[in-house]
Coordinates of C-alpha atoms in Angstrom, one line a residue:
M1 CA 45.4 88.0 25.0
P2 CA 45.6 88.8 28.6
E3 CA 42.8 87.0 30.4
A4 CA 44.0 84.1 27.9
R5 CA 47.2 84.7 30.1
A6 CA 45.8 84.4 33.3
A7 CA 44.1 81.4 33.0
S8 CA 46.7 79.7 31.0
A9 CA 48.1 80.5 34.9
T10 CA 46.3 77.1 36.3
L11 CA 47.4 74.7 34.2
P12 CA 50.2 71.7 34.5
Q13 CA 54.0 73.1 34.3
P14 CA 54.2 71.1 31.0
A15 CA 51.2 72.3 29.2
L16 CA 51.8 76.3 30.6
E17 CA 55.4 75.6 28.8
I18 CA 53.7 74.9 25.3
A19 CA 51.0 76.8 26.2
S20 CA 53.1 80.1 26.3
G21 CA 54.4 79.1 22.8
Y22 CA 51.6 79.7 21.4
A23 CA 50.8 83.3 23.1
F24 CA 51.1 85.3 19.9
G25 CA 50.4 89.4 20.8
G26 CA 49.5 90.0 16.6
P27 CA 46.6 88.6 14.3
A28 CA 46.4 84.8 14.3
L29 CA 44.2 81.9 13.2
D30 CA 42.3 79.8 15.9
L31 CA 43.3 76.2 15.8
G32 CA 42.0 74.4 18.9
A33 CA 42.9 73.5 22.5
L34 CA 45.7 71.9 23.2
L35 CA 45.9 68.3 24.8
W36 CA 47.6 67.1 27.7
D37 CA 47.5 64.3 29.7
G38 CA 44.4 63.1 28.0
A39 CA 42.8 66.1 28.9
C40 CA 41.1 68.9 26.7
L41 CA 42.6 72.5 28.2
P42 CA 40.6 75.1 26.3
D43 CA 42.4 77.7 28.4
A44 CA 45.3 77.0 26.3
Q45 CA 44.8 77.9 22.5
V46 CA 47.1 76.7 19.7
R47 CA 47.0 79.5 17.0
I48 CA 49.1 80.2 13.9
P49 CA 50.4 83.6 13.5
L50 CA 48.6 85.1 10.5
P51 CA 52.1 86.7 8.6
M52 CA 53.6 83.1 9.5
L53 CA 51.2 81.6 6.7
N54 CA 53.5 82.6 3.4
R55 CA 55.8 80.2 5.2
H56 CA 54.4 77.3 3.7
G57 CA 53.4 74.2 5.9
L58 CA 51.9 70.6 5.4
V59 CA 48.9 68.7 6.7
A60 CA 49.2 65.5 7.2
G61 CA 47.4 61.7 8.4
A62 CA 45.5 58.9 7.3
T63 CA 42.0 58.4 5.2
G64 CA 39.2 59.8 7.7
T65 CA 41.5 61.6 10.6
G66 CA 40.0 64.5 9.5
K67 CA 42.6 66.4 6.7
T68 CA 39.8 68.4 5.0
K69 CA 37.8 69.5 7.9
T70 CA 41.3 71.4 8.8
L71 CA 41.5 72.5 5.5
Q72 CA 37.8 74.1 5.9
L73 CA 39.1 75.7 9.1
V74 CA 41.9 77.5 7.9
A75 CA 40.5 78.3 4.7
E76 CA 37.5 80.0 6.7
Q77 CA 39.8 82.3 8.6
L78 CA 42.0 83.3 5.7
S79 CA 39.4 84.5 4.4
A80 CA 37.6 86.2 7.0
Q81 CA 41.3 88.2 7.6
G82 CA 40.7 89.0 4.1
V83 CA 43.4 86.5 2.5
P84 CA 42.5 84.7 -0.7
V85 CA 42.2 80.7 -0.6
F86 CA 42.9 78.1 -3.6
L87 CA 41.6 74.3 -2.2
A88 CA 41.6 71.9 -4.4
D89 CA 38.4 69.7 -4.3
I90 CA 39.4 66.1 -4.6
K91 CA 36.6 64.0 -3.0
G92 CA 33.7 66.7 -3.9
D93 CA 32.8 67.6 -0.3
V94 CA 34.8 70.9 0.1
S95 CA 32.0 73.4 -1.9
G96 CA 30.0 73.4 1.3
I97 CA 32.5 76.4 2.7
S98 CA 30.2 78.5 1.0
A99 CA 27.2 77.6 2.8
P100 CA 26.8 78.0 6.5
G101 CA 27.2 74.9 8.6
A102 CA 24.8 72.6 10.6
R103 CA 24.3 73.0 14.0
N104 CA 24.1 69.9 15.8
E105 CA 24.9 67.5 18.5
K106 CA 28.3 66.7 17.6
V107 CA 29.5 70.3 16.7
Q108 CA 27.8 72.0 19.8
A109 CA 29.8 69.3 21.7
R110 CA 33.1 70.5 19.9
A111 CA 32.6 74.3 19.8
A112 CA 32.4 73.4 24.0
E113 CA 35.3 71.5 24.5
V114 CA 37.8 74.3 23.1
H115 CA 35.6 77.3 24.0
Q116 CA 34.9 78.3 20.2
E117 CA 32.0 80.7 20.0
W118 CA 30.7 79.0 17.0
V119 CA 28.5 81.0 14.5
A120 CA 27.0 79.7 11.1
T121 CA 28.5 81.4 8.3
G122 CA 29.1 80.7 4.1
F123 CA 32.0 82.0 3.0
P124 CA 32.8 83.7 -0.7
A125 CA 33.2 80.9 -3.1
E126 CA 34.4 80.7 -6.6
F127 CA 33.7 77.0 -8.0
Y128 CA 36.3 75.9 -10.9
A129 CA 36.4 72.7 -13.4
L130 CA 39.5 71.5 -15.0
G131 CA 38.3 71.9 -19.1
G132 CA 34.9 72.6 -17.8
I133 CA 34.6 68.7 -16.4
G134 CA 32.4 68.3 -13.6
H135 CA 30.8 71.5 -11.6
G136 CA 32.8 75.2 -12.5
I137 CA 34.2 77.2 -14.5
P138 CA 36.3 75.8 -17.0
V139 CA 40.2 76.2 -15.9
R140 CA 42.4 75.7 -19.1
A141 CA 45.9 76.4 -20.3
T142 CA 47.4 76.6 -23.9
V143 CA 50.2 73.9 -24.4
T144 CA 52.8 76.8 -24.9
S145 CA 52.0 78.3 -21.2
F146 CA 52.2 74.7 -20.0
G147 CA 55.1 74.3 -21.1
P148 CA 57.4 71.5 -22.0
V149 CA 58.6 70.0 -18.6
L150 CA 54.8 69.9 -17.1
L151 CA 53.5 68.6 -20.3
A152 CA 56.2 65.9 -20.2
K153 CA 55.6 65.0 -16.6
V154 CA 51.5 64.8 -18.1
L155 CA 52.3 62.2 -20.7
Q156 CA 54.8 60.6 -18.9
L157 CA 58.0 60.6 -20.8
N158 CA 61.3 60.0 -19.5
Q159 CA 63.7 62.3 -19.5
T160 CA 65.4 61.7 -22.8
Q161 CA 61.7 62.4 -24.7
E162 CA 61.1 65.4 -22.1
Q163 CA 64.3 67.1 -23.8
S164 CA 63.0 66.5 -27.1
L165 CA 60.0 67.8 -26.6
G166 CA 61.4 71.0 -25.2
L167 CA 63.4 71.7 -28.3
I168 CA 60.0 70.7 -30.3
F169 CA 58.4 74.0 -28.3
H170 CA 62.1 75.3 -29.0
Y171 CA 61.5 74.9 -32.4
A172 CA 57.6 76.0 -32.6
D173 CA 58.6 79.4 -30.8
Q174 CA 61.1 80.5 -33.5
K175 CA 58.9 79.4 -36.1
G176 CA 55.4 81.7 -34.8
L177 CA 53.7 78.4 -34.5
E178 CA 51.3 79.3 -31.1
L179 CA 50.4 75.4 -29.4
L180 CA 47.2 76.7 -28.1
D181 CA 45.9 72.9 -27.7
L182 CA 46.9 69.7 -28.3
K183 CA 46.5 69.3 -31.8
D184 CA 48.6 72.4 -32.7
L185 CA 51.3 70.0 -30.7
R186 CA 50.7 67.2 -32.4
A187 CA 50.8 68.9 -35.7
V188 CA 54.1 70.5 -35.2
V189 CA 55.3 66.9 -34.4
A190 CA 54.0 65.3 -37.3
F191 CA 55.1 67.9 -39.3
L192 CA 59.2 67.4 -38.1
T193 CA 58.5 63.7 -38.7
S194 CA 56.9 63.9 -42.2
D195 CA 59.3 63.7 -45.3
E196 CA 58.8 67.4 -45.6
G197 CA 59.8 68.2 -42.4
K198 CA 63.2 65.8 -41.6
A199 CA 65.3 68.3 -42.8
E200 CA 64.1 70.9 -40.0
L201 CA 64.4 68.2 -37.2
K202 CA 67.9 67.7 -38.8
N203 CA 68.4 70.8 -37.6
I204 CA 67.1 70.7 -34.0
G205 CA 70.0 69.3 -32.2
G206 CA 69.7 65.5 -29.9
L207 CA 65.5 65.3 -31.4
S208 CA 65.8 61.9 -33.2
T209 CA 63.2 61.3 -35.7
A210 CA 62.3 57.7 -33.1
T211 CA 61.6 60.0 -30.4
A212 CA 59.7 62.5 -32.0
G213 CA 57.6 59.5 -32.8
V214 CA 57.2 58.2 -29.7
I215 CA 56.3 62.0 -27.9
L216 CA 53.4 61.9 -31.4
R217 CA 52.7 58.2 -30.0
S218 CA 51.9 59.6 -26.9
L219 CA 50.0 63.0 -27.8
T220 CA 47.5 60.4 -29.9
A221 CA 47.0 58.5 -27.0
F222 CA 46.4 61.1 -24.4
E223 CA 44.0 62.9 -26.5
A224 CA 42.2 59.4 -27.0
Q225 CA 41.7 59.4 -23.3
G226 CA 39.7 62.7 -23.8
M227 CA 42.2 65.2 -22.4
A228 CA 42.2 67.5 -25.2
D229 CA 39.4 69.7 -23.2
F230 CA 42.3 70.5 -20.6
F231 CA 44.5 72.7 -23.0
G232 CA 43.6 75.3 -25.0
E233 CA 41.9 79.1 -25.3
P234 CA 40.5 80.9 -23.2
E235 CA 43.4 79.8 -20.8
F236 CA 42.5 80.6 -17.2
D237 CA 44.4 83.9 -16.1
T238 CA 45.9 83.0 -12.4
A239 CA 45.2 86.5 -11.1
E240 CA 41.6 85.5 -10.5
L241 CA 42.5 83.4 -7.5
L242 CA 43.7 86.7 -5.5
R243 CA 40.5 88.4 -5.2
T244 CA 38.9 89.6 -2.5
A245 CA 34.9 89.5 -1.9
S246 CA 33.2 93.1 -1.8
D247 CA 32.8 92.7 2.0
G248 CA 37.0 92.5 2.3
R249 CA 37.1 88.8 3.0
G250 CA 39.4 86.7 1.0
M251 CA 37.6 84.5 -2.4
V252 CA 37.7 80.7 -1.5
S253 CA 38.5 79.2 -5.1
V254 CA 37.4 75.7 -4.9
L255 CA 38.9 73.5 -7.9
E256 CA 36.9 70.8 -8.3
L257 CA 38.4 67.6 -9.5
A258 CA 36.2 64.5 -8.2
A259 CA 35.7 64.5 -11.9
V260 CA 39.1 63.6 -13.3
Q261 CA 40.4 62.5 -10.0
D262 CA 41.2 59.0 -11.6
R263 CA 43.5 61.3 -13.8
P264 CA 46.1 62.0 -11.0
Q265 CA 49.2 62.9 -13.2
L266 CA 47.0 65.8 -14.8
F267 CA 45.5 67.4 -12.3
S268 CA 48.5 67.4 -10.3
T269 CA 50.5 68.6 -12.4
F270 CA 47.6 71.4 -13.6
L271 CA 48.0 72.2 -9.7
M272 CA 52.0 72.9 -10.2
W273 CA 51.4 75.0 -13.2
L274 CA 48.7 77.4 -11.1
L275 CA 51.6 77.7 -8.8
A276 CA 54.8 78.1 -11.2
D277 CA 52.1 81.0 -13.6
L278 CA 51.9 82.5 -10.3
F279 CA 55.5 82.6 -8.9
H280 CA 56.8 84.3 -12.5
D281 CA 53.8 86.6 -12.8
L282 CA 53.7 87.9 -9.0
P283 CA 56.2 90.7 -7.8
E284 CA 58.5 90.5 -4.9
V285 CA 56.7 92.1 -1.7
G286 CA 58.8 90.4 1.4
D287 CA 57.4 89.8 4.7
A288 CA 53.5 91.2 4.6
D289 CA 52.0 91.3 7.2
K290 CA 49.1 89.4 5.8
P291 CA 50.3 86.4 3.1
K292 CA 48.3 87.3 -1.0
L293 CA 47.2 84.0 -1.2
V294 CA 47.1 80.3 0.4
F295 CA 47.3 77.4 -1.5
F296 CA 46.2 74.5 -0.5
F297 CA 48.1 71.3 -3.0
D298 CA 46.4 68.2 -1.9
E299 CA 47.1 64.8 -3.0
A300 CA 50.7 66.3 -2.8
H301 CA 52.6 62.8 -3.4
L302 CA 50.9 62.1 -7.2
L303 CA 52.9 65.6 -7.8
F304 CA 56.5 63.9 -6.4
H305 CA 55.9 60.4 -7.6
G306 CA 57.9 59.2 -10.8
A307 CA 59.7 62.7 -11.3
S308 CA 62.7 63.6 -12.1
K309 CA 65.7 65.9 -10.3
A310 CA 65.6 68.3 -12.8
F311 CA 61.4 68.4 -11.9
L312 CA 61.9 68.3 -8.3
D313 CA 64.8 70.8 -8.2
S314 CA 61.9 73.4 -10.1
I315 CA 59.5 72.6 -7.1
T316 CA 61.9 73.1 -4.5
Q317 CA 62.7 76.6 -6.2
T318 CA 59.6 77.8 -6.8
V319 CA 58.1 76.6 -2.6
R320 CA 61.8 78.7 -1.8
L321 CA 61.3 81.8 -3.8
I322 CA 57.2 82.2 -4.0
R323 CA 57.0 82.7 -0.2
S324 CA 58.5 86.3 -0.6
K325 CA 55.8 86.7 -3.2
G326 CA 53.6 86.6 -0.6
V327 CA 52.2 83.2 -1.5
G328 CA 52.3 80.4 1.2
V329 CA 52.0 76.7 -0.1
F330 CA 50.3 73.8 2.0
F331 CA 51.0 70.3 0.9
V332 CA 48.3 67.8 2.0
T333 CA 49.2 64.1 1.9
Q334 CA 49.7 61.2 4.0
T335 CA 52.8 61.1 5.7
P336 CA 55.7 63.6 5.4
K337 CA 57.8 60.7 4.0
D338 CA 55.6 61.5 0.7
V339 CA 56.9 65.0 0.2
P340 CA 61.1 65.2 -0.5
A341 CA 63.4 66.1 2.1
D342 CA 64.4 69.6 0.2
V343 CA 61.0 70.7 0.0
L344 CA 59.6 69.1 3.5
A345 CA 63.1 71.6 5.0
Q346 CA 61.0 74.6 3.4
L347 CA 57.9 74.3 5.5
G348 CA 57.5 76.2 8.7
N349 CA 53.8 75.1 9.8
R350 CA 52.8 71.8 10.2
V351 CA 49.6 69.8 11.3
Q352 CA 49.8 66.2 11.3
H353 CA 46.7 64.1 11.9
A354 CA 46.6 60.2 13.4
L355 CA 49.0 57.4 11.7
R356 CA 48.2 53.9 11.4
A357 CA 50.9 51.2 12.0
F358 CA 49.3 48.3 11.3
T359 CA 52.2 46.9 8.9
P360 CA 55.8 47.1 9.1
D361 CA 55.8 49.8 6.4
D362 CA 53.2 51.8 8.6
Q363 CA 55.6 51.3 11.5
K364 CA 58.3 52.3 9.3
A365 CA 56.5 55.8 8.1
L366 CA 55.3 56.7 11.7
K367 CA 58.9 56.7 13.3
A368 CA 60.5 58.4 9.7
T369 CA 57.6 61.1 11.3
V370 CA 58.4 61.3 14.6
K371 CA 61.9 62.0 13.4
T372 CA 60.8 65.2 11.6
F373 CA 59.4 67.1 14.9
P374 CA 61.4 69.1 17.1
D375 CA 62.3 67.4 20.6
S376 CA 58.7 67.2 22.8
A377 CA 57.4 66.4 25.8
Y378 CA 55.1 64.1 24.5
D379 CA 55.8 60.2 23.4
L380 CA 54.9 61.0 19.6
E381 CA 55.3 57.6 18.8
E382 CA 52.1 56.7 21.1
L383 CA 50.5 59.9 20.5
L384 CA 50.2 59.8 17.1
T385 CA 48.6 56.3 17.0
G386 CA 46.0 57.4 19.5
L387 CA 44.6 60.7 18.3
G388 CA 40.8 60.8 17.0
T389 CA 39.1 62.4 14.2
G390 CA 39.9 66.0 14.5
E391 CA 42.8 66.0 16.8
A392 CA 46.6 66.8 15.8
V393 CA 50.1 67.4 16.5
V394 CA 51.1 70.9 15.7
T395 CA 54.0 73.3 15.6
V396 CA 54.1 76.3 13.8
L397 CA 56.6 79.6 13.4
S398 CA 55.9 81.8 15.8
E399 CA 55.9 85.6 15.1
K400 CA 59.9 85.7 15.4
G401 CA 60.1 82.4 12.9
A402 CA 61.2 80.0 15.6
P403 CA 59.3 76.8 16.0
T404 CA 56.8 76.6 18.5
P405 CA 56.3 73.3 20.9
V406 CA 55.0 70.6 19.8
A407 CA 51.1 71.0 20.8
A408 CA 48.5 67.6 20.6
T409 CA 45.4 69.7 19.9
R410 CA 41.2 69.0 19.5
L411 CA 40.8 71.1 16.7
R412 CA 37.9 73.7 15.9
A413 CA 34.9 72.9 14.0
P414 CA 34.6 74.6 10.8
E415 CA 31.8 77.0 10.6
S416 CA 30.4 76.6 6.9
L417 CA 28.8 73.2 5.5
M418 CA 30.5 70.0 6.4
G419 CA 29.9 68.2 2.9
P420 CA 29.2 69.3 -0.8
V421 CA 26.4 72.0 -1.5
E422 CA 23.1 70.4 -3.4
P423 CA 24.3 70.1 -7.2
G424 CA 21.6 72.7 -8.3
T425 CA 22.9 75.3 -6.2
L426 CA 26.4 74.6 -6.9
D427 CA 25.6 75.1 -11.0
S428 CA 23.6 78.4 -10.2
A429 CA 26.5 79.7 -7.9
V430 CA 28.7 78.9 -11.3
R431 CA 26.3 80.3 -13.9
S432 CA 26.3 83.7 -11.9
S433 CA 29.5 84.2 -11.3
P434 CA 31.2 87.2 -13.5
L435 CA 33.5 84.8 -14.5
Y436 CA 31.7 82.3 -16.4
G437 CA 31.1 84.6 -19.3
R438 CA 35.0 84.8 -19.6
Y439 CA 35.8 81.3 -19.9
A440 CA 32.8 79.1 -20.1
Q441 CA 33.1 78.8 -23.8
A442 CA 36.3 77.2 -25.4
V443 CA 37.9 79.3 -28.6
D444 CA 39.7 77.7 -31.2
R445 CA 41.5 80.7 -33.0
E446 CA 44.5 79.7 -36.2
S447 CA 47.5 78.5 -34.6
A448 CA 49.6 75.8 -35.6
Y449 CA 47.4 73.1 -36.4
E450 CA 45.9 75.3 -39.3
K451 CA 49.2 76.9 -40.3
L452 CA 50.6 74.1 -41.1
S453 CA 47.0 72.6 -42.5
S454 CA 46.9 75.2 -44.7
R455 CA 50.6 75.8 -45.6
G456 CA 52.0 71.9 -46.2
A457 CA 53.2 73.3 -49.3
K458 CA 55.4 75.9 -48.3
G459 CA 58.8 75.2 -46.4
P460 CA 59.4 76.5 -42.4
D461 CA 61.7 79.7 -43.9
E462 CA 58.5 80.8 -45.7
M463 CA 56.5 80.5 -42.7
A464 CA 58.7 82.3 -41.0
D465 CA 58.5 84.9 -43.4
E466 CA 55.2 85.3 -43.1
V467 CA 54.7 85.8 -39.5
K468 CA 57.2 88.5 -39.7
A469 CA 54.8 90.2 -41.9
P470 CA 51.7 92.2 -40.2
A471 CA 48.8 89.8 -39.4
R472 CA 45.4 90.4 -41.6
K473 CA 43.1 92.7 -39.5
P474 CA 39.8 90.5 -38.5
K475 CA 36.3 91.8 -40.9
D476 CA 35.0 93.5 -37.6
A477 CA 38.5 95.0 -35.7
P478 CA 38.2 98.9 -36.1
A479 CA 40.7 100.3 -38.0
R480 CA 43.6 101.6 -36.7
K481 CA 46.2 104.3 -37.1
P482 CA 49.2 103.3 -38.4
K483 CA 52.4 104.2 -36.8
D484 CA 55.2 106.2 -38.5
D485 CA 58.6 103.8 -39.2
P486 CA 57.8 100.5 -37.5
S487 CA 60.5 98.6 -36.5
V488 CA 60.7 94.9 -37.0
V489 CA 60.0 94.0 -33.6
E490 CA 57.5 96.5 -33.7
Q491 CA 55.6 95.1 -36.7
V492 CA 56.4 91.3 -35.4
V493 CA 54.8 92.1 -32.0
G494 CA 51.7 93.6 -33.0
S495 CA 50.8 90.7 -35.2
G496 CA 48.6 88.3 -34.6
V497 CA 50.7 85.5 -33.5
F498 CA 51.7 87.3 -30.1
K499 CA 48.9 90.3 -29.6
S500 CA 46.9 87.5 -28.1
L501 CA 49.6 85.9 -26.0
A502 CA 51.4 88.9 -25.5
R503 CA 54.3 86.5 -24.4
S504 CA 57.0 87.4 -26.5
L505 CA 59.6 90.1 -24.7
G506 CA 61.6 90.6 -28.2
S507 CA 64.4 87.6 -28.1
Q508 CA 64.7 86.2 -31.6
I509 CA 63.9 89.4 -33.2
G510 CA 60.5 89.1 -30.8
R511 CA 59.1 85.3 -32.1
E512 CA 60.8 83.7 -29.1
I513 CA 58.8 83.1 -26.1
T514 CA 60.3 83.7 -23.1
R515 CA 60.4 81.0 -20.5
S516 CA 61.2 80.2 -17.1
L517 CA 61.0 77.7 -14.5
F518 CA 59.2 74.4 -15.7
G519 CA 59.6 75.3 -19.3
T520 CA 56.2 78.0 -19.0
A521 CA 55.7 80.9 -21.0
R522 CA 56.5 84.3 -18.7
R523 CA 52.9 86.3 -18.8
R524 CA 53.5 90.3 -18.2
R525 CA 50.0 91.6 -16.0

């Protein structure tokens, strides 16, 4: 850094003042070189302090301005410094991060402009796919874990229906009816609306037969669209996202969404489930030297579109509190106005690519974006419409937590492949992963659907009594030494109903699943 400071002394005074705001002494990520008065000034490097990556951020800009390459650039450097990264791959072109980049004239010219020592490098990566649709290790969630709030958003239920769905989950939790996949939930709703289950329905306050029928029809239509594969077991353990490679570099987890990009409600809500699950399970760490994980939330506007106030409040709370657990979240979208103000206020780092202003709405979005930046030496309204591909306006948090000066920046070139790897190479990487055997094969064990199908003649109280009894051992299970005088709670927790989920914490004599933010089920690791 002393050499950089000495070189920066030759800069124009306004540029020198901006550059001094990025002269960090500790570990940092290099974004690129300062742009001033139409010239690139490579002696003035724009950087982000590594410890500040858990203060969240926003990467925004119009289509084709280079947002994906910015994510790739940041992900590479995080991985190199031992920080795991999660990337949602909407278009299917992020898989190249696992392969060395290709040197060409454009890359060489960009590296020379910003004084970058460019070396073709691939980074350790795992590839995932929702429900196994696409190239990747299948990522599934149980319906119980997903919870009623997130599922209501996927099903596009209104607020009343969302609350009613929560009551159905509550009923299933109490009766020991595990909701592992969609047919389990459909079976419970169908039971509650049947002649046999109407008495139970009346005992659930505020849940009408008509509303339960709407939920049942929504579930049936949802399954008919081929959505059933995303729910079930084995459920993905989000701790997998926190791994590092054998060489100490952070693992880059790439979730391919190209095959499901026509189902935005589904994949955006699934991303929120991943984040909520991490939030529940990770311990508090305070301000660490580097994040445990940086999570890039692509197409963020899809998450917020049509969301209820309660849902937005839960997102805001998650973003506000997950920082202290060592997780940084970057929302990726076109304009800052796509992100609610309460969430935007939590984002300390900004990389704003070019915006277009062809229509009155575009002009309004441009003016709104300019107002979200600190006072600047630039004419931001003019600058944001004139930026080229791979250029951005940057402001981050300094090592002391204060905003840095706004800096127009010519960004560095990623060192990995800027495009997708070959499908055969990708499939080979997926199948050779140690996680493939753990998650590839779907499992359909006994749950609510089977219980209600086989015990249709029995009342719910009888079913609850059976849940309290110890589960029968599978034929291939080794014999266990019985405990002396087991308590009721021990019998319940040891039953087959709760053994696999491991989510009961003892409330309602151990039969009520503990739920937290978004109504997701908490998991102990």
